[in-house]
């Protein structure tokens, strides 16, 4: 196997020990992309200077960046025709930080156009395929980033989550995806979707890698007034942890084998000394409506800037899903409907937040399946008015509450990866990462690779 | 609250959103938007009397800074992707009828 199959930690150690060079590392990734991306379609614009940058930076590590992050001089489209040909004049803060930490951009990865989806099927440039089964979807909207990591095309990737867009693809592609607390990581230069929940985060092969990248990208940014320099909370040992399993998240209409796989995985934490507690959470189905209204309202406002005046093409270039979301949002914010929809949704949002707050007085972390099923087949999203929002039922509550969460591989059903998620209180990423790392140390799911 | 959106309502929203819609889109959106609105009406099952709305979970407020000039994009860079520019300005369509 080539150097492209290394983890971030292995790549860093190998480069330091001079076992191989950064050019060899980048070249193996580029070869792997050449060899497999015809089938997977994870990448959009590729960085023609990647090998040259590796020559100039002996510590360079190849990374894939989701196409909604502005990358200076490298085409950025958010997988939408409206930005075809757009060359950003600046780097997003997250991109700048990744570069400062020796990240070498291999290219931009495919996503649902403007992140309006949970499958990567609504990309204007064609869907990305799941490396575990090319007839299936990788999840979304960070599907390209997840597929690139799962297929060992990149050592790690950057994605973003508004509700499920890091965790979902991580689960369906069998990798680690961390969604930090809203406000931990700067959104400057991230093409906005829902400004009150958008959270950039890493997609990686191991929990340790996710922690490394998380520490690179977090931190207050003068360019993003919603960022906070908050410390990490006290981290408990596994044997002192109380982990809540919410019965409402093991849904009867979900895939039975997925629920069972996650239950079995939860037992690992128990064997390691944690206490598992069955809890009851506010029914997540309400979060679907909250999220649909809040997100689509904020989308309608944020996408108002795409007029073709300062950049991009005309508004008729939006795809049907983009237009539908803008329309719903505009309606929900319009005179006569604002109170009934947007304000009501934000009130139920408070109810959800309070429910989590009360729950975290009783347990330290919440454990549940990330997605109710394994990766679906291509074509499943056609003709649906709310496919994405319905599929993300298990991630929407924590997203609207701004909470941090991680998805990690915990098993397989019929050869397709299953992810479990750990949700923590605000600002408790380190507690989540520590528990996740213990699980990973005692299992081998993260070592499985798709056969391509 | 109307059961579904009429064509006229869809056209009104499209105008508010500055979205040029084709005839087939108006018909499709009437149906899809109505479906979505019917779904989200479930929120009426949740009691929210005296519950304050949450607009932002991070708790930050009023981030101010001194009114000082700091490095920013030079005009040439900022105008780079504009289709039309004039004397260091973006050119916008005429808003007068």
Short mmCIF file of C-alpha atoms in Angstrom, two decimals:
data_model
loop_
_atom_site.label_atom_id
_atom_site.label_comp_id
_atom_site.label_asym_id
_atom_site.label_seq_id
_atom_site.Cartn_x
_atom_site.Cartn_y
_atom_site.Cartn_z
CA UNK A 1 0.00 0.00 0.00
CA UNK A 2 1.17 3.49 -0.79
CA UNK A 3 1.87 6.35 1.58
CA UNK A 4 -1.64 7.65 0.83
CA UNK A 5 -3.04 5.07 3.24
CA UNK A 6 -1.24 6.58 6.24
CA UNK A 7 -3.01 8.41 9.00
CA UNK A 8 -2.11 12.02 9.74
CA UNK A 9 -0.07 11.01 12.78
CA UNK A 10 1.81 8.33 10.82
CA UNK A 11 2.49 10.81 8.00
CA UNK A 12 3.81 13.44 10.41
CA UNK A 13 6.04 10.93 12.21
CA UNK A 14 7.31 9.47 8.96
CA UNK A 15 8.18 12.88 7.53
CA UNK A 16 9.98 13.89 10.73
CA UNK A 17 11.96 10.65 10.77
CA UNK A 18 12.71 11.17 7.08
CA UNK A 19 11.29 7.75 6.16
CA UNK A 20 9.80 9.37 3.08
CA UNK A 21 9.41 12.85 1.64
CA UNK A 22 6.44 15.14 1.37
CA UNK A 23 6.65 14.87 -2.43
CA UNK A 24 6.36 11.07 -2.22
CA UNK A 25 3.37 11.44 0.09
CA UNK A 26 1.62 13.92 -2.21
CA UNK A 27 2.50 11.85 -5.28
CA UNK A 28 0.97 8.69 -3.79
CA UNK A 29 -2.22 10.61 -3.05
CA UNK A 30 -2.32 12.09 -6.55
CA UNK A 31 -1.76 8.62 -8.04
CA UNK A 32 -4.54 7.23 -5.90
CA UNK A 33 -6.87 10.01 -7.04
CA UNK A 34 -5.91 9.33 -10.66
CA UNK A 35 -6.55 5.64 -10.15
CA UNK A 36 -9.88 5.84 -8.32
CA UNK A 37 -11.58 9.19 -8.80
CA UNK A 38 -12.98 8.27 -12.20
CA UNK A 39 -15.27 5.96 -10.24
CA UNK A 40 -15.71 7.86 -6.99
CA UNK A 41 -15.85 11.48 -8.23
CA UNK A 42 -14.83 13.02 -4.92
CA UNK A 43 -12.84 15.87 -6.40
CA UNK A 44 -13.74 19.00 -8.37
CA UNK A 45 -10.91 21.51 -8.90
CA UNK A 46 -7.47 20.02 -8.31
CA UNK A 47 -4.53 22.08 -7.12
CA UNK A 48 -1.98 22.05 -9.96
CA UNK A 49 0.72 23.26 -7.56
CA UNK A 50 0.39 20.43 -4.99
CA UNK A 51 3.64 18.67 -5.92
CA UNK A 52 5.52 21.97 -6.17
CA UNK A 53 4.27 22.99 -2.72
CA UNK A 54 5.45 19.63 -1.34
CA UNK A 55 8.90 20.34 -2.75
CA UNK A 56 8.94 23.65 -0.90
CA UNK A 57 7.56 22.21 2.36
CA UNK A 58 9.23 19.05 3.66
CA UNK A 59 6.56 18.71 6.38
CA UNK A 60 3.67 19.01 3.95
CA UNK A 61 0.64 16.72 4.39
CA UNK A 62 -1.94 16.31 1.61
CA UNK A 63 -5.47 17.45 2.50
CA UNK A 64 -8.79 17.65 0.67
CA UNK A 65 -10.94 20.74 1.23
CA UNK A 66 -14.71 20.83 0.79
CA UNK A 67 -15.63 23.16 -2.05
CA UNK A 68 -17.54 25.64 0.09
CA UNK A 69 -14.33 26.92 1.66
CA UNK A 70 -12.72 29.82 -0.19
CA UNK A 71 -9.23 28.86 -1.40
CA UNK A 72 -7.26 31.73 -2.84
CA UNK A 73 -6.69 31.32 -6.57
CA UNK A 74 -8.24 27.84 -6.66
CA UNK A 75 -11.73 27.53 -8.16
CA UNK A 76 -14.40 27.43 -5.47
CA UNK A 77 -17.97 26.64 -6.46
CA UNK A 78 -19.82 25.08 -3.51
CA UNK A 79 -20.69 22.52 -6.24
CA UNK A 80 -22.97 25.08 -7.86
CA UNK A 81 -23.04 26.30 -11.44
CA UNK A 82 -23.65 29.80 -10.14
CA UNK A 83 -19.99 29.94 -9.00
CA UNK A 84 -18.44 28.09 -11.91
CA UNK A 85 -15.13 29.80 -12.63
CA UNK A 86 -15.06 31.73 -9.34
CA UNK A 87 -11.50 32.25 -8.07
CA UNK A 88 -11.55 33.50 -4.48
CA UNK A 89 -9.23 36.42 -3.71
CA UNK A 90 -8.59 35.10 -0.20
CA UNK A 91 -8.34 31.95 1.90
CA UNK A 92 -10.98 31.03 4.44
CA UNK A 93 -9.57 31.19 7.98
CA UNK A 94 -9.79 27.39 8.30
CA UNK A 95 -7.85 27.01 5.03
CA UNK A 96 -5.21 29.49 6.20
CA UNK A 97 -4.79 27.57 9.48
CA UNK A 98 -4.54 24.22 7.71
CA UNK A 99 -1.85 25.67 5.42
CA UNK A 100 -0.02 27.17 8.41
CA UNK A 101 0.09 23.63 9.80
CA UNK A 102 1.64 22.24 6.64
CA UNK A 103 -1.52 21.20 4.86
CA UNK A 104 -1.02 20.86 1.10
CA UNK A 105 -4.30 21.16 -0.74
CA UNK A 106 -4.82 18.32 -3.21
CA UNK A 107 -8.07 19.81 -4.41
CA UNK A 108 -11.65 20.79 -3.60
CA UNK A 109 -14.19 18.14 -2.88
CA UNK A 110 -17.69 17.63 -4.18
CA UNK A 111 -20.74 18.41 -2.07
CA UNK A 112 -24.47 19.03 -2.36
CA UNK A 113 -24.73 22.38 -4.15
CA UNK A 114 -24.55 25.09 -1.46
CA UNK A 115 -24.68 22.22 1.04
CA UNK A 116 -28.41 21.83 0.42
CA UNK A 117 -28.55 18.11 0.98
CA UNK A 118 -27.44 15.06 2.90
CA UNK A 119 -26.30 12.88 0.06
CA UNK A 120 -24.00 14.80 -2.36
CA UNK A 121 -26.56 13.81 -4.97
CA UNK A 122 -27.65 17.42 -5.50
CA UNK A 123 -24.23 18.58 -6.66
CA UNK A 124 -24.52 20.45 -9.97
CA UNK A 125 -21.50 18.44 -11.15
CA UNK A 126 -22.79 14.91 -10.55
CA UNK A 127 -22.87 12.79 -7.40
CA UNK A 128 -19.92 11.38 -5.53
CA UNK A 129 -20.10 7.60 -5.03
CA UNK A 130 -19.59 5.78 -1.78
CA UNK A 131 -16.19 3.97 -1.91
CA UNK A 132 -17.76 1.01 -0.06
CA UNK A 133 -20.38 0.54 -2.77
CA UNK A 134 -20.23 2.63 -5.91
CA UNK A 135 -23.99 2.25 -6.41
CA UNK A 136 -24.58 4.10 -3.16
CA UNK A 137 -24.27 7.62 -1.87
CA UNK A 138 -21.50 8.77 0.48
CA UNK A 139 -23.81 11.06 2.43
CA UNK A 140 -23.67 14.82 2.48
CA UNK A 141 -23.15 17.51 2.24
CA UNK A 142 -19.43 16.78 2.88
CA UNK A 143 -19.66 13.60 0.75
CA UNK A 144 -16.61 14.31 -1.38
CA UNK A 145 -14.42 14.96 1.66
CA UNK A 146 -15.62 11.79 3.38
CA UNK A 147 -15.13 9.66 0.26
CA UNK A 148 -11.64 11.07 -0.30
CA UNK A 149 -10.57 10.05 3.21
CA UNK A 150 -12.30 6.66 3.12
CA UNK A 151 -10.66 5.86 -0.23
CA UNK A 152 -7.23 7.00 0.99
CA UNK A 153 -7.11 9.71 -1.67
CA UNK A 154 -6.19 12.27 1.01
CA UNK A 155 -4.62 11.93 4.46
CA UNK A 156 -7.41 14.01 5.97
CA UNK A 157 -10.12 16.41 4.86
CA UNK A 158 -12.01 19.49 5.93
CA UNK A 159 -15.79 19.60 5.83
CA UNK A 160 -18.60 21.63 7.32
CA UNK A 161 -21.78 20.77 9.15
CA UNK A 162 -25.01 22.71 9.37
CA UNK A 163 -26.96 19.64 10.51
CA UNK A 164 -25.38 16.27 9.86
CA UNK A 165 -23.10 17.26 6.99
CA UNK A 166 -19.89 16.07 8.67
CA UNK A 167 -21.29 13.30 10.85
CA UNK A 168 -23.57 11.76 8.23
CA UNK A 169 -20.95 11.20 5.50
CA UNK A 170 -18.44 10.10 8.14
CA UNK A 171 -20.91 7.42 9.28
CA UNK A 172 -21.82 6.23 5.78
CA UNK A 173 -18.15 6.20 4.66
CA UNK A 174 -16.78 4.51 7.78
CA UNK A 175 -14.50 7.30 8.99
CA UNK A 176 -14.29 9.81 11.84
CA UNK A 177 -16.11 13.14 11.58
CA UNK A 178 -16.00 15.82 14.28
CA UNK A 179 -18.54 18.63 14.47
CA UNK A 180 -17.16 21.20 16.93
CA UNK A 181 -19.33 23.45 19.10
CA UNK A 182 -20.88 26.28 17.09
CA UNK A 183 -18.53 29.22 17.61
CA UNK A 184 -15.36 27.13 18.08
CA UNK A 185 -14.17 27.37 14.49
CA UNK A 186 -14.28 30.44 12.28
CA UNK A 187 -16.76 30.54 9.41
CA UNK A 188 -14.86 33.35 7.69
CA UNK A 189 -14.49 32.34 4.07
CA UNK A 190 -16.96 29.45 4.39
CA UNK A 191 -19.77 29.99 1.89
CA UNK A 192 -22.67 30.48 4.26
CA UNK A 193 -25.64 28.19 4.55
CA UNK A 194 -27.32 28.64 7.96
CA UNK A 195 -25.28 31.19 9.84
CA UNK A 196 -26.56 30.10 13.24
CA UNK A 197 -25.45 26.46 12.90
CA UNK A 198 -22.67 26.22 10.25
CA UNK A 199 -19.62 24.51 11.84
CA UNK A 200 -16.38 23.67 9.99
CA UNK A 201 -14.71 20.44 11.14
CA UNK A 202 -12.30 17.62 10.25
CA UNK A 203 -12.97 14.27 8.54
CA UNK A 204 -10.19 11.85 9.37
CA UNK A 205 -9.09 8.22 9.56
CA UNK A 206 -8.66 8.22 13.34
CA UNK A 207 -9.88 10.10 16.40
CA UNK A 208 -6.31 11.24 17.16
CA UNK A 209 -6.12 12.81 13.71
CA UNK A 210 -9.43 14.60 14.31
CA UNK A 211 -8.10 16.00 17.57
CA UNK A 212 -4.94 17.27 15.86
CA UNK A 213 -6.82 19.07 13.10
CA UNK A 214 -9.42 20.39 15.56
CA UNK A 215 -6.69 22.10 17.57
CA UNK A 216 -5.29 23.66 14.39
CA UNK A 217 -8.56 25.17 13.26
CA UNK A 218 -10.29 26.23 16.45
CA UNK A 219 -10.07 29.65 18.03
CA UNK A 220 -11.49 33.13 18.04
CA UNK A 221 -11.16 34.98 14.76
CA UNK A 222 -11.58 38.76 14.43
CA UNK A 223 -13.17 38.07 11.04
CA UNK A 224 -16.00 36.02 12.61
CA UNK A 225 -17.78 37.73 15.47
CA UNK A 226 -19.51 34.52 16.51
CA UNK A 227 -16.26 32.75 17.40
CA UNK A 228 -15.31 32.32 21.03
CA UNK A 229 -12.04 31.41 22.77
CA UNK A 230 -13.53 28.97 25.22
CA UNK A 231 -11.41 26.52 27.17
CA UNK A 232 -11.93 22.78 27.14
CA UNK A 233 -13.91 21.40 30.09
CA UNK A 234 -12.60 18.86 32.60
CA UNK A 235 -12.07 15.51 30.96
CA UNK A 236 -13.32 12.46 32.82
CA UNK A 237 -11.80 8.99 32.75
CA UNK A 238 -13.98 6.39 31.02
CA UNK A 239 -14.78 4.66 34.29
CA UNK A 240 -16.22 7.92 35.64
CA UNK A 241 -18.41 8.54 32.59
CA UNK A 242 -22.17 8.29 32.51
CA UNK A 243 -23.32 7.79 28.93
CA UNK A 244 -26.99 8.27 28.07
CA UNK A 245 -28.64 6.24 25.32
CA UNK A 246 -31.81 8.06 24.21
CA UNK A 247 -34.56 5.64 23.28
CA UNK A 248 -36.01 8.17 20.83
CA UNK A 249 -32.82 7.96 18.73
CA UNK A 250 -33.08 4.19 18.21
CA UNK A 251 -36.07 4.63 15.98
CA UNK A 252 -38.44 1.82 14.98
CA UNK A 253 -38.57 3.13 11.41
CA UNK A 254 -34.76 3.11 11.29
CA UNK A 255 -32.78 0.08 10.17
CA UNK A 256 -33.02 -2.57 12.90
CA UNK A 257 -29.49 -3.87 12.24
CA UNK A 258 -28.07 -0.34 12.57
CA UNK A 259 -29.74 0.13 15.94
CA UNK A 260 -28.44 -3.28 17.08
CA UNK A 261 -24.92 -2.56 15.85
CA UNK A 262 -24.83 0.69 17.81
CA UNK A 263 -26.24 -1.01 20.94
CA UNK A 264 -23.45 -3.59 20.71
CA UNK A 265 -20.87 -0.86 20.26
CA UNK A 266 -22.21 0.93 23.33
CA UNK A 267 -21.37 -2.20 25.35
CA UNK A 268 -17.69 -1.54 24.60
CA UNK A 269 -17.91 1.62 26.69
CA UNK A 270 -19.57 -0.39 29.44
CA UNK A 271 -16.78 -2.99 29.37
CA UNK A 272 -14.30 -0.14 29.69
CA UNK A 273 -16.03 0.99 32.86
CA UNK A 274 -18.51 3.65 31.77
CA UNK A 275 -22.08 3.53 33.03
CA UNK A 276 -24.74 3.28 30.34
CA UNK A 277 -28.06 4.88 31.21
CA UNK A 278 -31.25 4.78 29.18
CA UNK A 279 -32.57 8.31 28.84
CA UNK A 280 -35.45 10.04 27.19
CA UNK A 281 -34.85 13.05 24.97
CA UNK A 282 -37.31 15.45 23.41
CA UNK A 283 -38.60 13.73 20.28
CA UNK A 284 -36.06 14.50 17.53
CA UNK A 285 -38.79 14.72 14.89
CA UNK A 286 -39.52 18.28 16.03
CA UNK A 287 -35.93 19.25 15.36
CA UNK A 288 -36.55 18.41 11.70
CA UNK A 289 -39.14 21.19 11.49
CA UNK A 290 -37.08 23.61 13.56
CA UNK A 291 -34.06 23.02 11.38
CA UNK A 292 -35.99 23.14 8.11
CA UNK A 293 -37.45 26.55 8.92
CA UNK A 294 -34.37 28.11 10.55
CA UNK A 295 -31.96 26.81 7.94
CA UNK A 296 -34.08 27.65 4.94
CA UNK A 297 -34.79 31.13 6.34
CA UNK A 298 -31.11 31.80 6.90
CA UNK A 299 -30.30 30.31 3.49
CA UNK A 300 -32.75 32.69 1.80
CA UNK A 301 -30.92 35.58 3.41
CA UNK A 302 -27.39 34.30 2.78
CA UNK A 303 -27.99 33.36 -0.83
CA UNK A 304 -29.29 36.88 -1.47
CA UNK A 305 -25.72 37.88 -2.19
CA UNK A 306 -25.53 35.72 -5.30
CA UNK A 307 -26.75 38.23 -7.84
CA UNK A 308 -23.99 38.07 -10.41
CA UNK A 309 -22.91 41.62 -9.61
CA UNK A 310 -19.78 41.06 -7.52
CA UNK A 311 -19.16 37.45 -8.50
CA UNK A 312 -20.84 34.45 -10.05
CA UNK A 313 -23.64 34.08 -12.56
CA UNK A 314 -27.30 35.07 -12.49
CA UNK A 315 -29.84 33.78 -9.99
CA UNK A 316 -31.55 31.66 -12.62
CA UNK A 317 -28.46 29.42 -12.37
CA UNK A 318 -29.43 28.08 -8.93
CA UNK A 319 -30.60 24.46 -9.10
CA UNK A 320 -34.14 23.42 -8.19
CA UNK A 321 -33.26 22.43 -4.61
CA UNK A 322 -31.49 25.75 -4.02
CA UNK A 323 -34.51 27.64 -5.34
CA UNK A 324 -36.95 25.61 -3.24
CA UNK A 325 -34.99 26.33 -0.08
CA UNK A 326 -34.69 30.03 -0.85
CA UNK A 327 -38.44 30.14 -1.52
CA UNK A 328 -39.41 28.35 1.70
CA UNK A 329 -37.10 30.60 3.70
CA UNK A 330 -38.39 33.77 2.09
CA UNK A 331 -41.95 32.67 2.81
CA UNK A 332 -41.19 31.82 6.45
CA UNK A 333 -39.64 35.24 7.02
CA UNK A 334 -42.20 37.26 5.13
CA UNK A 335 -44.70 39.62 6.70
CA UNK A 336 -47.63 37.74 8.19
CA UNK A 337 -45.73 34.45 8.45
CA UNK A 338 -42.60 35.35 10.46
CA UNK A 339 -44.21 34.71 13.87
CA UNK A 340 -45.91 31.50 12.84
CA UNK A 341 -42.81 29.96 11.31
CA UNK A 342 -39.41 31.52 12.03
CA UNK A 343 -40.16 32.80 15.53
CA UNK A 344 -42.01 29.61 16.47
CA UNK A 345 -39.09 27.50 15.24
CA UNK A 346 -36.63 29.52 17.31
CA UNK A 347 -38.84 29.04 20.36
CA UNK A 348 -38.92 25.27 19.89
CA UNK A 349 -35.18 25.55 19.44
CA UNK A 350 -35.00 26.89 23.01
CA UNK A 351 -37.07 23.90 24.17
CA UNK A 352 -34.56 21.55 22.51
CA UNK A 353 -31.59 23.39 24.03
CA UNK A 354 -33.13 23.27 27.51
CA UNK A 355 -33.86 19.55 27.12
CA UNK A 356 -30.18 18.87 26.37
CA UNK A 357 -29.09 21.10 29.29
CA UNK A 358 -31.30 19.15 31.71
CA UNK A 359 -30.06 15.85 30.28
CA UNK A 360 -26.41 16.80 30.68
CA UNK A 361 -27.04 17.34 34.40
CA UNK A 362 -27.68 13.59 34.55
CA UNK A 363 -25.23 12.18 31.98
CA UNK A 364 -21.86 13.28 30.62
CA UNK A 365 -22.30 12.22 27.00
CA UNK A 366 -25.10 11.01 24.76
CA UNK A 367 -24.55 7.99 22.49
CA UNK A 368 -26.77 7.14 19.53
CA UNK A 369 -26.66 6.02 15.91
CA UNK A 370 -25.47 8.85 13.65
CA UNK A 371 -27.87 7.95 10.84
CA UNK A 372 -30.97 5.74 11.11
CA UNK A 373 -29.81 3.56 8.20
CA UNK A 374 -26.73 2.70 6.16
CA UNK A 375 -25.88 4.46 2.90
CA UNK A 376 -28.79 4.45 0.45
CA UNK A 377 -28.67 3.85 -3.29
CA UNK A 378 -28.15 6.59 -5.86
CA UNK A 379 -31.40 8.19 -6.92
CA UNK A 380 -33.06 8.04 -3.52
CA UNK A 381 -33.28 11.82 -3.18
CA UNK A 382 -35.14 12.48 -6.43
CA UNK A 383 -38.52 14.15 -6.20
CA UNK A 384 -38.40 14.52 -2.41
CA UNK A 385 -39.34 17.87 -0.91
CA UNK A 386 -37.38 17.30 2.32
CA UNK A 387 -35.10 14.29 1.85
CA UNK A 388 -32.06 15.82 3.54
CA UNK A 389 -33.87 17.16 6.55
CA UNK A 390 -35.74 13.89 7.15
CA UNK A 391 -32.58 11.78 6.85
CA UNK A 392 -30.71 13.93 9.37
CA UNK A 393 -33.25 13.42 12.17
CA UNK A 394 -30.58 12.15 14.59
CA UNK A 395 -28.13 14.99 14.05
CA UNK A 396 -30.48 17.96 13.75
CA UNK A 397 -31.31 18.33 17.47
CA UNK A 398 -27.66 18.68 18.52
CA UNK A 399 -26.96 20.92 15.52
CA UNK A 400 -29.68 23.45 16.32
CA UNK A 401 -28.45 23.43 19.91
CA UNK A 402 -24.88 24.19 18.74
CA UNK A 403 -23.52 21.12 20.58
CA UNK A 404 -20.26 19.34 19.71
CA UNK A 405 -20.43 15.75 18.45
CA UNK A 406 -18.35 13.08 16.77
CA UNK A 407 -19.24 10.16 14.52
CA UNK A 408 -17.01 7.11 14.57
CA UNK A 409 -17.13 3.77 12.75
CA UNK A 410 -18.62 1.04 14.95
CA UNK A 411 -19.49 -1.83 12.67
CA UNK A 412 -20.94 -2.94 9.37
CA UNK A 413 -24.33 -4.03 8.09
CA UNK A 414 -24.24 -5.98 4.84
CA UNK A 415 -20.75 -4.63 4.15
CA UNK A 416 -21.77 -0.99 4.65
CA UNK A 417 -20.32 1.14 7.48
CA UNK A 418 -22.33 2.09 10.55
CA UNK A 419 -21.45 5.14 12.63
CA UNK A 420 -22.17 5.89 16.25
CA UNK A 421 -22.25 9.44 17.50
CA UNK A 422 -21.22 10.91 20.83
CA UNK A 423 -22.82 14.25 21.65
CA UNK A 424 -21.48 16.43 24.44
CA UNK A 425 -22.39 19.65 26.23
CA UNK A 426 -21.27 22.95 24.74
CA UNK A 427 -17.47 23.33 24.55
CA UNK A 428 -16.75 19.73 25.70
CA UNK A 429 -14.86 18.50 22.60
CA UNK A 430 -12.00 17.07 24.66
CA UNK A 431 -14.34 14.89 26.72
CA UNK A 432 -15.91 13.58 23.52
CA UNK A 433 -12.52 12.99 21.90
CA UNK A 434 -11.15 11.12 24.91
CA UNK A 435 -14.12 8.77 25.09
CA UNK A 436 -14.02 8.25 21.32
CA UNK A 437 -10.32 7.47 21.47
CA UNK A 438 -10.84 4.83 24.15
CA UNK A 439 -13.47 3.18 21.98
CA UNK A 440 -11.15 3.27 18.97
CA UNK A 441 -8.26 1.87 20.99
CA UNK A 442 -10.41 -1.14 21.91
CA UNK A 443 -11.93 -1.82 18.49
CA UNK A 444 -10.63 -2.18 14.93
CA UNK A 445 -13.48 -0.77 12.80
CA UNK A 446 -11.43 2.26 11.80
CA UNK A 447 -8.80 -0.03 10.23
CA UNK A 448 -11.23 -1.45 7.66
CA UNK A 449 -10.83 -0.06 4.15
CA UNK A 450 -13.11 -0.31 1.13
CA UNK A 451 -11.95 -2.56 -1.72
CA UNK A 452 -11.62 -0.42 -4.82
CA UNK B 1 -53.50 29.38 7.08
CA UNK B 2 -54.12 28.24 3.52
CA UNK B 3 -53.82 24.55 2.77
CA UNK B 4 -51.43 25.01 -0.09
CA UNK B 5 -49.70 27.88 -1.80
CA UNK B 6 -51.46 29.35 -4.77
CA UNK B 7 -49.62 30.23 -7.94
CA UNK B 8 -50.01 33.90 -7.03
CA UNK B 9 -48.45 33.35 -3.61
CA UNK B 10 -45.53 31.47 -5.17
CA UNK B 11 -44.98 34.26 -7.66
CA UNK B 12 -45.09 36.84 -4.87
CA UNK B 13 -42.49 34.94 -2.83
CA UNK B 14 -40.34 34.51 -5.94
CA UNK B 15 -40.44 38.25 -6.46
CA UNK B 16 -39.45 38.89 -2.82
CA UNK B 17 -36.59 36.43 -3.26
CA UNK B 18 -35.53 37.95 -6.59
CA UNK B 19 -35.73 34.49 -8.16
CA UNK B 20 -36.72 34.28 -11.80
CA UNK B 21 -38.98 31.21 -12.06
CA UNK B 22 -40.14 29.37 -15.14
CA UNK B 23 -43.78 28.35 -15.42
CA UNK B 24 -43.03 24.66 -14.65
CA UNK B 25 -41.07 25.74 -11.60
CA UNK B 26 -44.00 27.79 -10.27
CA UNK B 27 -46.21 24.70 -10.50
CA UNK B 28 -43.59 22.37 -8.98
CA UNK B 29 -42.79 24.77 -6.17
CA UNK B 30 -46.46 25.29 -5.30
CA UNK B 31 -46.67 21.60 -4.58
CA UNK B 32 -43.28 21.08 -2.90
CA UNK B 33 -43.52 24.21 -0.77
CA UNK B 34 -47.02 23.25 0.35
CA UNK B 35 -45.74 19.80 1.36
CA UNK B 36 -42.93 21.32 3.38
CA UNK B 37 -45.18 23.89 5.05
CA UNK B 38 -47.68 21.18 5.98
CA UNK B 39 -44.87 19.16 7.53
CA UNK B 40 -43.39 21.98 9.60
CA UNK B 41 -46.79 22.89 11.00
CA UNK B 42 -46.17 20.02 13.45
CA UNK B 43 -44.34 22.57 15.53
CA UNK B 44 -47.75 23.76 16.69
CA UNK B 45 -47.87 20.57 18.78
CA UNK B 46 -45.09 22.00 20.98
CA UNK B 47 -46.10 24.43 23.69
CA UNK B 48 -44.00 27.57 23.56
CA UNK B 49 -45.92 30.11 25.64
CA UNK B 50 -43.40 32.36 27.42
CA UNK B 51 -40.46 30.58 25.75
CA UNK B 52 -37.86 32.99 24.42
CA UNK B 53 -36.56 32.35 20.91
CA UNK B 54 -32.88 31.40 20.50
CA UNK B 55 -31.15 33.10 17.61
CA UNK B 56 -27.59 32.17 18.54
CA UNK B 57 -26.28 29.35 20.72
CA UNK B 58 -22.81 30.72 21.45
CA UNK B 59 -24.04 33.51 23.71
CA UNK B 60 -21.86 36.18 22.10
CA UNK B 61 -23.13 39.73 21.99
CA UNK B 62 -22.10 43.01 20.42
CA UNK B 63 -18.56 42.33 19.27
CA UNK B 64 -17.11 45.78 18.73
CA UNK B 65 -13.68 46.93 17.63
CA UNK B 66 -11.95 50.26 17.32
CA UNK B 67 -12.72 52.21 14.16
CA UNK B 68 -9.22 51.73 12.78
CA UNK B 69 -8.14 50.86 9.28
CA UNK B 70 -6.75 47.31 9.18
CA UNK B 71 -5.38 45.38 6.18
CA UNK B 72 -8.13 44.36 3.76
CA UNK B 73 -8.65 43.34 0.15
CA UNK B 74 -7.26 45.87 -2.34
CA UNK B 75 -9.86 47.06 -4.87
CA UNK B 76 -8.27 45.15 -7.76
CA UNK B 77 -8.68 41.88 -5.87
CA UNK B 78 -12.18 42.69 -4.69
CA UNK B 79 -13.31 43.51 -8.23
CA UNK B 80 -11.57 40.53 -9.83
CA UNK B 81 -14.70 38.41 -10.22
CA UNK B 82 -17.10 41.15 -11.22
CA UNK B 83 -18.57 41.02 -14.69
CA UNK B 84 -18.72 44.80 -14.94
CA UNK B 85 -16.70 47.41 -13.15
CA UNK B 86 -16.24 51.15 -13.55
CA UNK B 87 -13.65 53.36 -11.83
CA UNK B 88 -13.09 50.90 -8.95
CA UNK B 89 -16.83 50.37 -8.50
CA UNK B 90 -19.02 47.34 -9.10
CA UNK B 91 -21.63 48.03 -11.77
CA UNK B 92 -25.14 47.03 -10.71
CA UNK B 93 -28.32 46.84 -12.77
CA UNK B 94 -30.57 49.88 -12.89
CA UNK B 95 -33.12 49.72 -10.05
CA UNK B 96 -35.33 52.45 -11.39
CA UNK B 97 -38.20 51.40 -13.59
#
